[in-house]
Short mmCIF file of C-alpha atoms and ligand atoms in Angstrom, two decimals:
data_model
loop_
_atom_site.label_atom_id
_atom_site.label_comp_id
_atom_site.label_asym_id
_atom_site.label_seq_id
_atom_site.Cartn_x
_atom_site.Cartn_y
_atom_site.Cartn_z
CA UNK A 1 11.51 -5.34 9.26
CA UNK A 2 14.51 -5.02 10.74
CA UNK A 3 13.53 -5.60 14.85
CA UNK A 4 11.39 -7.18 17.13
CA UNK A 5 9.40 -3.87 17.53
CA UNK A 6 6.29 -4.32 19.81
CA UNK A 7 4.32 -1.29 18.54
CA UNK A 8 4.58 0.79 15.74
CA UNK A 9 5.85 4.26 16.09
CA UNK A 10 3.13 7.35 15.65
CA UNK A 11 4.69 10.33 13.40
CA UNK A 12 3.24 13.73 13.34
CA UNK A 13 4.40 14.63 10.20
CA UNK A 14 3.18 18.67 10.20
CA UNK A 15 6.29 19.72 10.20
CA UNK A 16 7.53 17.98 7.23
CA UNK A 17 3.91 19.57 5.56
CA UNK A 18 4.79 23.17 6.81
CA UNK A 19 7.72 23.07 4.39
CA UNK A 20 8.14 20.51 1.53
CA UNK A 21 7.52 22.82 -1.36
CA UNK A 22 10.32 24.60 -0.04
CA UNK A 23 13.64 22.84 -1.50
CA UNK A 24 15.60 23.54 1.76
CA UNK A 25 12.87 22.04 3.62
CA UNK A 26 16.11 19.42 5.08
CA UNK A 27 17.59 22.42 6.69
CA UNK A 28 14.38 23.35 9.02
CA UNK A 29 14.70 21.97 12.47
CA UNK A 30 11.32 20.32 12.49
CA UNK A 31 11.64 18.32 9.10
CA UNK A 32 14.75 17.32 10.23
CA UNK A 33 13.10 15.62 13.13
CA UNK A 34 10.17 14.01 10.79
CA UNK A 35 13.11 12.58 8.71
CA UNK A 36 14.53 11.22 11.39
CA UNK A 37 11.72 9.40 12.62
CA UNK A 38 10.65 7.62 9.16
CA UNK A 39 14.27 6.46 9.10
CA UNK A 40 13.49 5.16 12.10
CA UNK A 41 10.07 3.55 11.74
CA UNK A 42 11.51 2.51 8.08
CA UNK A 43 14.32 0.84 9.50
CA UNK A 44 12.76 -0.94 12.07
CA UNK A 45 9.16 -1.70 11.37
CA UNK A 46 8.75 -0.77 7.98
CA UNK A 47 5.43 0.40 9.25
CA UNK A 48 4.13 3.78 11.32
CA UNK A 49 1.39 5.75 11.93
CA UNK A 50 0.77 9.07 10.20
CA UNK A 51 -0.97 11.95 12.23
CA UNK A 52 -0.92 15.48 11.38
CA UNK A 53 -1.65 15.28 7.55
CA UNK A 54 -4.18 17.37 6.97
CA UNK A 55 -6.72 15.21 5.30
CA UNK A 56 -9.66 15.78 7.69
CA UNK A 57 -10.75 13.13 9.92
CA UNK A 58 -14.47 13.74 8.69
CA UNK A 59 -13.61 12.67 5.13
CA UNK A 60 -11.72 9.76 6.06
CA UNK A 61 -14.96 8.51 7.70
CA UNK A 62 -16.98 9.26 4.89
CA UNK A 63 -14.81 7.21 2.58
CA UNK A 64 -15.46 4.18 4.96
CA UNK A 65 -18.92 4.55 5.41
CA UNK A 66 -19.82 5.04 1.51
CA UNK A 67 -17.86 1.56 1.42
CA UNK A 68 -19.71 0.17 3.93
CA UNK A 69 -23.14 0.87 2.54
CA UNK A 70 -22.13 -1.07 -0.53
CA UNK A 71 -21.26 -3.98 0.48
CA UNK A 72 -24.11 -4.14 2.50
CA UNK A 73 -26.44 -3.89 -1.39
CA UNK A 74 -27.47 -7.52 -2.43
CA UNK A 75 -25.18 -9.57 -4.57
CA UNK A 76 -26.69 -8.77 -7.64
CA UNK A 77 -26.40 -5.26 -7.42
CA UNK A 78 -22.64 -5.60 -6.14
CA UNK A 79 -22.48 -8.10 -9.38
CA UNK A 80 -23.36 -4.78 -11.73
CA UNK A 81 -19.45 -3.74 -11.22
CA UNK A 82 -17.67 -7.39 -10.77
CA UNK A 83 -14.14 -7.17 -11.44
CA UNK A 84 -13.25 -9.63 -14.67
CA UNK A 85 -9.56 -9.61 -16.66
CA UNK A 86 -11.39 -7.77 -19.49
CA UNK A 87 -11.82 -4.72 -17.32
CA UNK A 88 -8.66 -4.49 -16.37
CA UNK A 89 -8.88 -5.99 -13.11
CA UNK A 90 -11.16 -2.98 -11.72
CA UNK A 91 -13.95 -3.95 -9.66
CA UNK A 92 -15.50 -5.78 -7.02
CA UNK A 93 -14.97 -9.10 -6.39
CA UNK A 94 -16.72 -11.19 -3.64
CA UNK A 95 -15.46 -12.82 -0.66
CA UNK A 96 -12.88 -15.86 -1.42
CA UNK A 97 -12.26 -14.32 -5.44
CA UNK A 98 -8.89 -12.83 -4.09
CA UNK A 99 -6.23 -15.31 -2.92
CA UNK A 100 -3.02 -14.90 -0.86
CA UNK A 101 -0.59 -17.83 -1.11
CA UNK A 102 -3.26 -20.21 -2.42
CA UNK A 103 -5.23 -19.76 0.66
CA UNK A 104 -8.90 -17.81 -0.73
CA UNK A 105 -8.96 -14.49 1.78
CA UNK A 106 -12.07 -13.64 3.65
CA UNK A 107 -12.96 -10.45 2.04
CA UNK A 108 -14.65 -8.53 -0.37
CA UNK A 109 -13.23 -5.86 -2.13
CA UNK A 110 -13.58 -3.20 -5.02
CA UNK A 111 -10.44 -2.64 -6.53
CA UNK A 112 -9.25 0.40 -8.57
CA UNK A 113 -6.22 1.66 -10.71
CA UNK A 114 -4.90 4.74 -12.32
CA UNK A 115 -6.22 5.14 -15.50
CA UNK A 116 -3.78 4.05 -18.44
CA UNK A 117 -4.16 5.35 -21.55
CA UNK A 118 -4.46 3.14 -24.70
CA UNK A 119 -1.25 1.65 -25.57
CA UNK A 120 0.37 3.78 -23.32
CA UNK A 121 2.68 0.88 -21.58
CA UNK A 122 2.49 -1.71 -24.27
CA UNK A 123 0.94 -5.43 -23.47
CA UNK A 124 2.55 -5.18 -20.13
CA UNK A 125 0.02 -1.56 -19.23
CA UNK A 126 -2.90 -2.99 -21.42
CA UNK A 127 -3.43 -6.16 -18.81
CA UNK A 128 -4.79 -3.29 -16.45
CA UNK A 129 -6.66 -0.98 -18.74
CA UNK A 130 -9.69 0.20 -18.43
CA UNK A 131 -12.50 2.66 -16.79
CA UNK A 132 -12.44 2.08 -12.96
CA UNK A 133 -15.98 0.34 -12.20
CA UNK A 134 -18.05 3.06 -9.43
CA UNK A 135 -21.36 1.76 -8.38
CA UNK A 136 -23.85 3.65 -9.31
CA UNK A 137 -25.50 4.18 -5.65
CA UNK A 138 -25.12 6.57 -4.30
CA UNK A 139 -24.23 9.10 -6.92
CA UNK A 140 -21.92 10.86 -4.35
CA UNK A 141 -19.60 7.47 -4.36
CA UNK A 142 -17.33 8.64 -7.48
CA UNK A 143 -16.70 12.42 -6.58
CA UNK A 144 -15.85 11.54 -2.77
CA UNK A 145 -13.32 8.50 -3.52
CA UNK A 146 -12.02 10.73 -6.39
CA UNK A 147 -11.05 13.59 -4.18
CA UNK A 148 -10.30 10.96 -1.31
CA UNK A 149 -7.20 10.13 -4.09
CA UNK A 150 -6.47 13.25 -5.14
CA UNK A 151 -5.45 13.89 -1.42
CA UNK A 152 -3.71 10.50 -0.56
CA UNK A 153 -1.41 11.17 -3.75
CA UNK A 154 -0.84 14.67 -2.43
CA UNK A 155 0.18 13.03 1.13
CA UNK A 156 2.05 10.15 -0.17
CA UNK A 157 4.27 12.19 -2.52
CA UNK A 158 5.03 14.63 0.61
CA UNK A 159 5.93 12.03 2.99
CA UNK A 160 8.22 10.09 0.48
CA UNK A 161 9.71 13.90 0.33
CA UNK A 162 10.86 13.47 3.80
CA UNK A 163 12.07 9.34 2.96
CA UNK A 164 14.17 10.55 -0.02
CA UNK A 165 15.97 12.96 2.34
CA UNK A 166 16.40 10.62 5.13
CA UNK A 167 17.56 8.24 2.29
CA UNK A 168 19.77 10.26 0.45
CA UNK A 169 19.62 14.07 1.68
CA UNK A 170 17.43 15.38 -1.71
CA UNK A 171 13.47 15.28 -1.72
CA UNK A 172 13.13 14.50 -4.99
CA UNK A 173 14.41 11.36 -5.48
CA UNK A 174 10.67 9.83 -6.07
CA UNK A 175 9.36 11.45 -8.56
CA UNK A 176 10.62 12.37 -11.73
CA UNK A 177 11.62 9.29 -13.86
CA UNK A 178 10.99 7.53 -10.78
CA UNK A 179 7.46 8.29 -9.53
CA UNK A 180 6.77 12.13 -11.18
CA UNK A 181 3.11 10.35 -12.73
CA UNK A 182 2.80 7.50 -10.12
CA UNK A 183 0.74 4.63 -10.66
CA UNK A 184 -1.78 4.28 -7.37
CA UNK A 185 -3.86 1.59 -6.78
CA UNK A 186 -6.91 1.71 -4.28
CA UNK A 187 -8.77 -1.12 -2.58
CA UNK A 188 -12.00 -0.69 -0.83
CA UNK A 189 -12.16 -3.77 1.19
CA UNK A 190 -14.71 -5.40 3.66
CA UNK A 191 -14.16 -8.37 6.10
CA UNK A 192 -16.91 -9.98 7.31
CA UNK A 193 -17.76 -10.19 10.89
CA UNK A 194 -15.98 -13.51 12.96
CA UNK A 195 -18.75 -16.43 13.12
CA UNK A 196 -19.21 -17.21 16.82
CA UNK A 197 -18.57 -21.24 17.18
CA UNK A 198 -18.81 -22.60 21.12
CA UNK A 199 -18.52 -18.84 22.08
CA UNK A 200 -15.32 -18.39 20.45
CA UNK A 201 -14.94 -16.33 17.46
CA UNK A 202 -13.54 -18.26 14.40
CA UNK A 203 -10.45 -16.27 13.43
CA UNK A 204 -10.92 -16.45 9.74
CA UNK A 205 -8.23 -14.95 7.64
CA UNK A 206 -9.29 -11.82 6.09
CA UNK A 207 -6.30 -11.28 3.83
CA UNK A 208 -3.17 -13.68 4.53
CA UNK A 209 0.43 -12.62 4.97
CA UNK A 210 2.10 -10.55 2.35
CA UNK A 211 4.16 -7.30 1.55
CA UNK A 212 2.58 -4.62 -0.59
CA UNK A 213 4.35 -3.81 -4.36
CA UNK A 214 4.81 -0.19 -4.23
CA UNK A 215 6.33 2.37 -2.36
CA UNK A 216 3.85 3.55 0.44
CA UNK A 217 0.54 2.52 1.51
CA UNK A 218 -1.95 4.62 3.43
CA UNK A 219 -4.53 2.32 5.46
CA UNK A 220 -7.97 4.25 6.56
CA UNK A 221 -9.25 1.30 9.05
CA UNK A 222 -12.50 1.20 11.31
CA UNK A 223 -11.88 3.15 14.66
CA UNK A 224 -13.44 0.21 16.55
CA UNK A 225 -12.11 -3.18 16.07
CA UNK A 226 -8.45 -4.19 15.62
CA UNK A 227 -7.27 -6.30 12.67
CA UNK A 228 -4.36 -5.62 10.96
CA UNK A 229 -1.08 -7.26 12.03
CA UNK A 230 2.64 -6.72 11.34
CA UNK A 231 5.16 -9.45 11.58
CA UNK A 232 8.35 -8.18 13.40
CA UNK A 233 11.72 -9.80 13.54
CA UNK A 234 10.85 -12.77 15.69
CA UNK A 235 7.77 -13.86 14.04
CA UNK A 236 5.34 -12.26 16.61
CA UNK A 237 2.39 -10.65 15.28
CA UNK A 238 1.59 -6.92 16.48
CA UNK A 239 -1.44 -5.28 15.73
CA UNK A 240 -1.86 -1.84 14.04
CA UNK A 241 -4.53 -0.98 16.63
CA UNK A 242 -6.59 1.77 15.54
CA UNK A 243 -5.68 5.48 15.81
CA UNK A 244 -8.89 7.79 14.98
CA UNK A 245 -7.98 9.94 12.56
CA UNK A 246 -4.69 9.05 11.08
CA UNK A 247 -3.32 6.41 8.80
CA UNK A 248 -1.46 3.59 8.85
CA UNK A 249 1.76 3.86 6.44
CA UNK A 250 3.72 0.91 5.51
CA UNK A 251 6.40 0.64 2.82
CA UNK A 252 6.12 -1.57 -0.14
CA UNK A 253 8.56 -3.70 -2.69
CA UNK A 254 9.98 -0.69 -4.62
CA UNK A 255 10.91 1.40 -1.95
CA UNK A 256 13.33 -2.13 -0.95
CA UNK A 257 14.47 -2.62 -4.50
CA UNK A 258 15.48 0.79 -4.41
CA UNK A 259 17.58 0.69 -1.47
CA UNK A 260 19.40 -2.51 -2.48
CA UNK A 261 21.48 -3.57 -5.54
CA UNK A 262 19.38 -6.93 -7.84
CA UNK A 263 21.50 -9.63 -9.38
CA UNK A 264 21.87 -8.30 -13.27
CA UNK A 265 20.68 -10.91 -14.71
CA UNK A 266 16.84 -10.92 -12.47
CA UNK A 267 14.92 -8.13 -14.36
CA UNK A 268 12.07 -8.81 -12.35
CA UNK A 269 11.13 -9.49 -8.66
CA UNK A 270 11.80 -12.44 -7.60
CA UNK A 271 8.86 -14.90 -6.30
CA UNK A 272 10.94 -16.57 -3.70
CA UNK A 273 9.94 -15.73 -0.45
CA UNK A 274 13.67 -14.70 0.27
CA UNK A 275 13.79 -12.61 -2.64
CA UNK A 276 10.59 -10.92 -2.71
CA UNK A 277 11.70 -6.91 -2.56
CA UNK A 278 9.75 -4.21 -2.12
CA UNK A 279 9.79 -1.14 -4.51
CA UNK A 280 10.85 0.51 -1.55
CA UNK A 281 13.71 -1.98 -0.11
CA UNK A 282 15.00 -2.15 -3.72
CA UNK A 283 15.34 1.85 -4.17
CA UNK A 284 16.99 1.68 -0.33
CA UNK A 285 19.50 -0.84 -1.06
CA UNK A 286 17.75 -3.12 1.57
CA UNK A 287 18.55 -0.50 4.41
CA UNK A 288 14.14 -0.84 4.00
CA UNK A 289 12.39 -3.92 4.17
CA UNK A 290 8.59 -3.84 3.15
CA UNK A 291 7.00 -6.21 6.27
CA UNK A 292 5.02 -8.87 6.23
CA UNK A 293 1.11 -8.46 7.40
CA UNK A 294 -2.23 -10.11 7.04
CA UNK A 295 -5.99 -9.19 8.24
CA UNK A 296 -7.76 -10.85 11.13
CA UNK A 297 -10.96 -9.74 11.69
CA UNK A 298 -12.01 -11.30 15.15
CA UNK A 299 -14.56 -8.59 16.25
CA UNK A 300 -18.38 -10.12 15.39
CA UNK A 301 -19.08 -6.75 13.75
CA UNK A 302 -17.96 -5.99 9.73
CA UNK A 303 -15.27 -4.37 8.82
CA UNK A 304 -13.97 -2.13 6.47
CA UNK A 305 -10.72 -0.62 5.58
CA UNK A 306 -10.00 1.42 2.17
CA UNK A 307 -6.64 1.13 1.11
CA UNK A 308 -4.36 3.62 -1.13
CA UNK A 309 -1.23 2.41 -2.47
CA UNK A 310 0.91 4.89 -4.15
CA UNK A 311 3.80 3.29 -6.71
CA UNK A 312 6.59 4.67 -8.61
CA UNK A 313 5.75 5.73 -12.39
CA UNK A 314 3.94 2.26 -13.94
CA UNK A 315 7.52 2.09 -16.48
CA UNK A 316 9.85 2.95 -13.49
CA UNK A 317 12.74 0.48 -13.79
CA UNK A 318 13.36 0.45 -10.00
CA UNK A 319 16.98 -0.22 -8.90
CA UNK A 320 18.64 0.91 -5.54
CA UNK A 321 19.58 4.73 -5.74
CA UNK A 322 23.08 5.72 -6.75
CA UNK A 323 23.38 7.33 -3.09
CA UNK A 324 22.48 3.81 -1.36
CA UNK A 325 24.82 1.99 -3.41
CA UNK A 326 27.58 4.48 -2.41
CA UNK A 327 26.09 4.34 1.48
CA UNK A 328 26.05 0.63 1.73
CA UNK A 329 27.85 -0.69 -1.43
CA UNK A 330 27.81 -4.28 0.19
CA UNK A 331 23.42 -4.19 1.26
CA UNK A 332 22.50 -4.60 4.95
CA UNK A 333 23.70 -7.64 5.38
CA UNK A 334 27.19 -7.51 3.85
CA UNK A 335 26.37 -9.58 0.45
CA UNK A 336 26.19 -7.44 -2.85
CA UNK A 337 23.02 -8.45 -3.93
CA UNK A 338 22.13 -6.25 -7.44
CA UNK A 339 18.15 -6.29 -7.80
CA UNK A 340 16.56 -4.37 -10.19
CA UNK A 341 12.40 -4.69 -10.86
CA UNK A 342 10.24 -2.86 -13.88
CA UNK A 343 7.34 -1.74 -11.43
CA UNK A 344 4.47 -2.48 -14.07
CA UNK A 345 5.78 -6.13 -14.48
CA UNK A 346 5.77 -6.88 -10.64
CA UNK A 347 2.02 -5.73 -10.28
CA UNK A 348 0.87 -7.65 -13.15
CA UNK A 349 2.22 -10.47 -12.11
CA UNK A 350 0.94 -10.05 -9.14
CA UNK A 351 -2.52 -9.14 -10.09
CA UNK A 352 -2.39 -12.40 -12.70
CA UNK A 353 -2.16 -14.43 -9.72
CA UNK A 354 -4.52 -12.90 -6.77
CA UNK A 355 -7.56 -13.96 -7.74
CA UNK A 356 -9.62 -17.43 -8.32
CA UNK A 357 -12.01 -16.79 -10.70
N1 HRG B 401 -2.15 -3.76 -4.31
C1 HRG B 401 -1.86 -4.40 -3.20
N2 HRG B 401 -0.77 -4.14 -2.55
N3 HRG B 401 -2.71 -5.30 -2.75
C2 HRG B 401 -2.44 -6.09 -1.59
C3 HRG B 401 -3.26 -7.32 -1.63
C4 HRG B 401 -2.57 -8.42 -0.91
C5 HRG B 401 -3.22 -9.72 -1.15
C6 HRG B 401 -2.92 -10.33 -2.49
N4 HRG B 401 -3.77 -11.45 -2.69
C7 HRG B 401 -1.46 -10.81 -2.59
O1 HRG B 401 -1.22 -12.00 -2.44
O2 HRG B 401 -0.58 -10.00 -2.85
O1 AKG B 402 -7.28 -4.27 5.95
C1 AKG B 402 -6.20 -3.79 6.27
O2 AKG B 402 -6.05 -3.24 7.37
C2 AKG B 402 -4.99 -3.85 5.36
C3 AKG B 402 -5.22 -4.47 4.01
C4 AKG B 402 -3.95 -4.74 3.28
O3 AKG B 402 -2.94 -5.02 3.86
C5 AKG B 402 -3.92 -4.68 1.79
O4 AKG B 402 -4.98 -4.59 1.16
O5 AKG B 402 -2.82 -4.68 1.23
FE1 FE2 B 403 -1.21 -4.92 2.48
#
């Protein structure tokens, strides 16, 4: 994040939708104003809220509430699908299993992945191989969250449409070698209620502070309690307060790698907290910044939130675009900094390292 934004910016993106198989789509008045305001809300908050995408609002609720009926099931049963290594990290793990900064989070979560094929990435792809784990109850739980995805890849490749041109004037730049068979990642998620001590709630921390490793995420939160927070520029924390009905879309590592230029000699992201880049701040040369947030459920009541984050190809080597480098040869802040990040490396090592087990 680039300011001290107070709110985050609400983009009706219909226009963009209207026209993005067409490849002029940058020359139409109203895609031209979309574009604009993701470079905006990219620039500045790194976050924004997504109205007029077409998924309806009565499927997005369905998603939650199929989530929420599971985790209310008894431990065994939740315990049929339990995420291990051996399955490829897909699964559900209880509340504490997944870690942020050492810190256990306060959630519970099934977690799923693009299927790999065998061998298909080498020992780097065969860490997160597997069948994605569905409960088995209700039956309807596997078709729904499969066409939930089928859609959010659908959005997500249409809205980094209208990112490439604000980035670089051609739509395409994310797919192809890039992200043409993008890795996604989903997380159904739950945070308990807030215990009630001396008539306070207890702000546990439902999932601590970090950036996400991709290139867009698209957040489907409960309408009625307000949890998610964004760090801007000062440190203050602003919450994503719910919006019925659309999403909440925040850029991830690749999309910063992308934008900036890595030191030669770093083929992966950093770990430093200074150096951590974004898929989507590498590929922008740093002109993006994936932002800092973290989960505070304070409402007594549960919440849930299902999470799709769509990534560049799982072999991408991410490094800032030809176009950025030309734009802003010396990076946003005036030092050449060269970054470059294999995508599949960043999320294993991530994944290696988020959960206590
Ligand atoms: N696939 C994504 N982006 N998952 C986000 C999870 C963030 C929390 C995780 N423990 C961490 O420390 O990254
Ligand atoms: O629960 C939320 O609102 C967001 C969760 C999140 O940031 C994540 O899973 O990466
Ligand atoms: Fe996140």
């Amino acid at each position: 994040m680039a300011t001290d934004f107070k709110s985050l910016p609400v983009i009706d993106i219909s226009p963009l939708l209207l026209k993005c198989d067409d490849p002029d789509m940058a020359e139409d008045a109203g895609v031209a104003e979309v574009v604009r305001q993701l470079d905006r809300a990219c620039r500045d908050a790194g976050f924004f809220y997504v109205i007029g995408h077409g998924i309806s609002e009565d499927l997005i609720n369905r998603v939650r509430e199929i989530t929420r009926e599971f985790f209310k099931l008894p431990y065994e049963e939740k315990l049929k699908i339990k995420m291990t290594p051996a399955a490829g990290y897909r699964g559900y793990q209880r509340i504490g299993e997944n870690v942020t900064k050492g810190v256990p989070d306060i959630h519970e979560a099934i977690d799923c992945y693009k299927e790999l094929k065998q061998g298909e990435y080498g020992d780097t792809g065969k860490v997160m191989e597997g069948p994605n784990q569905w409960p088995e109850n209700p039956q309807e739980f596997k078709d729904l969250m499969e066409e939930y995805i089928k859609l959010c890849i659908d959005l997500s490749r249409k809205i980094l449409r209208g990112i490439s041109i604000a980035l670089c004037g051609s739509p395409y730049e994310f797919e192809g070698k890039m992200a043409g068979d993008p890795f996604w990642v989903m997380r159904l998620i739950g945070y308990p209620g807030a215990p009630f001590t001396n008539g306070k709630p207890e702000n546990d921390i439902g999932c601590g502070a970090h950036t996400d490793y991709g290139l867009l995420t698209l957040v489907n939160q409960d309408d009625d309690k307000t949890a998610l927070q964004v760090k801007n520029l000062s440190g203050d924390w602003i919450s994503a307060i719910p919006i019925p009905g659309s999403f909440v879309c925040n850029i991830g590592d690749m999309l910063k790698v992308l934008l900036f230029p890595l030191s030669p000699s770093l083929s992966r992201i950093a770990v430093d907290e200074n150096l951590v880049w974004n898929h989507m701040q590498i590929l922008s040369n740093g002109i993006y910044e994936s932002t800092l947030h973290r989960v505070i459920n304070s409402s007594p009541k549960y919440r849930v939130c299902v999470a799709f984050f769509y990534e560049t190809n799982f072999d991408a080597v991410v490094e800032p675009l030809d176009v950025c480098k030309q734009k802003y040869p010396a990076g946003r802040k005036g030092s050449q900094v060269f970054k470059r990040a294999v995508y599949g490396e960043h999320l294993v090592s991530k994944v290696q390292t988020n959960f206590a087990m």
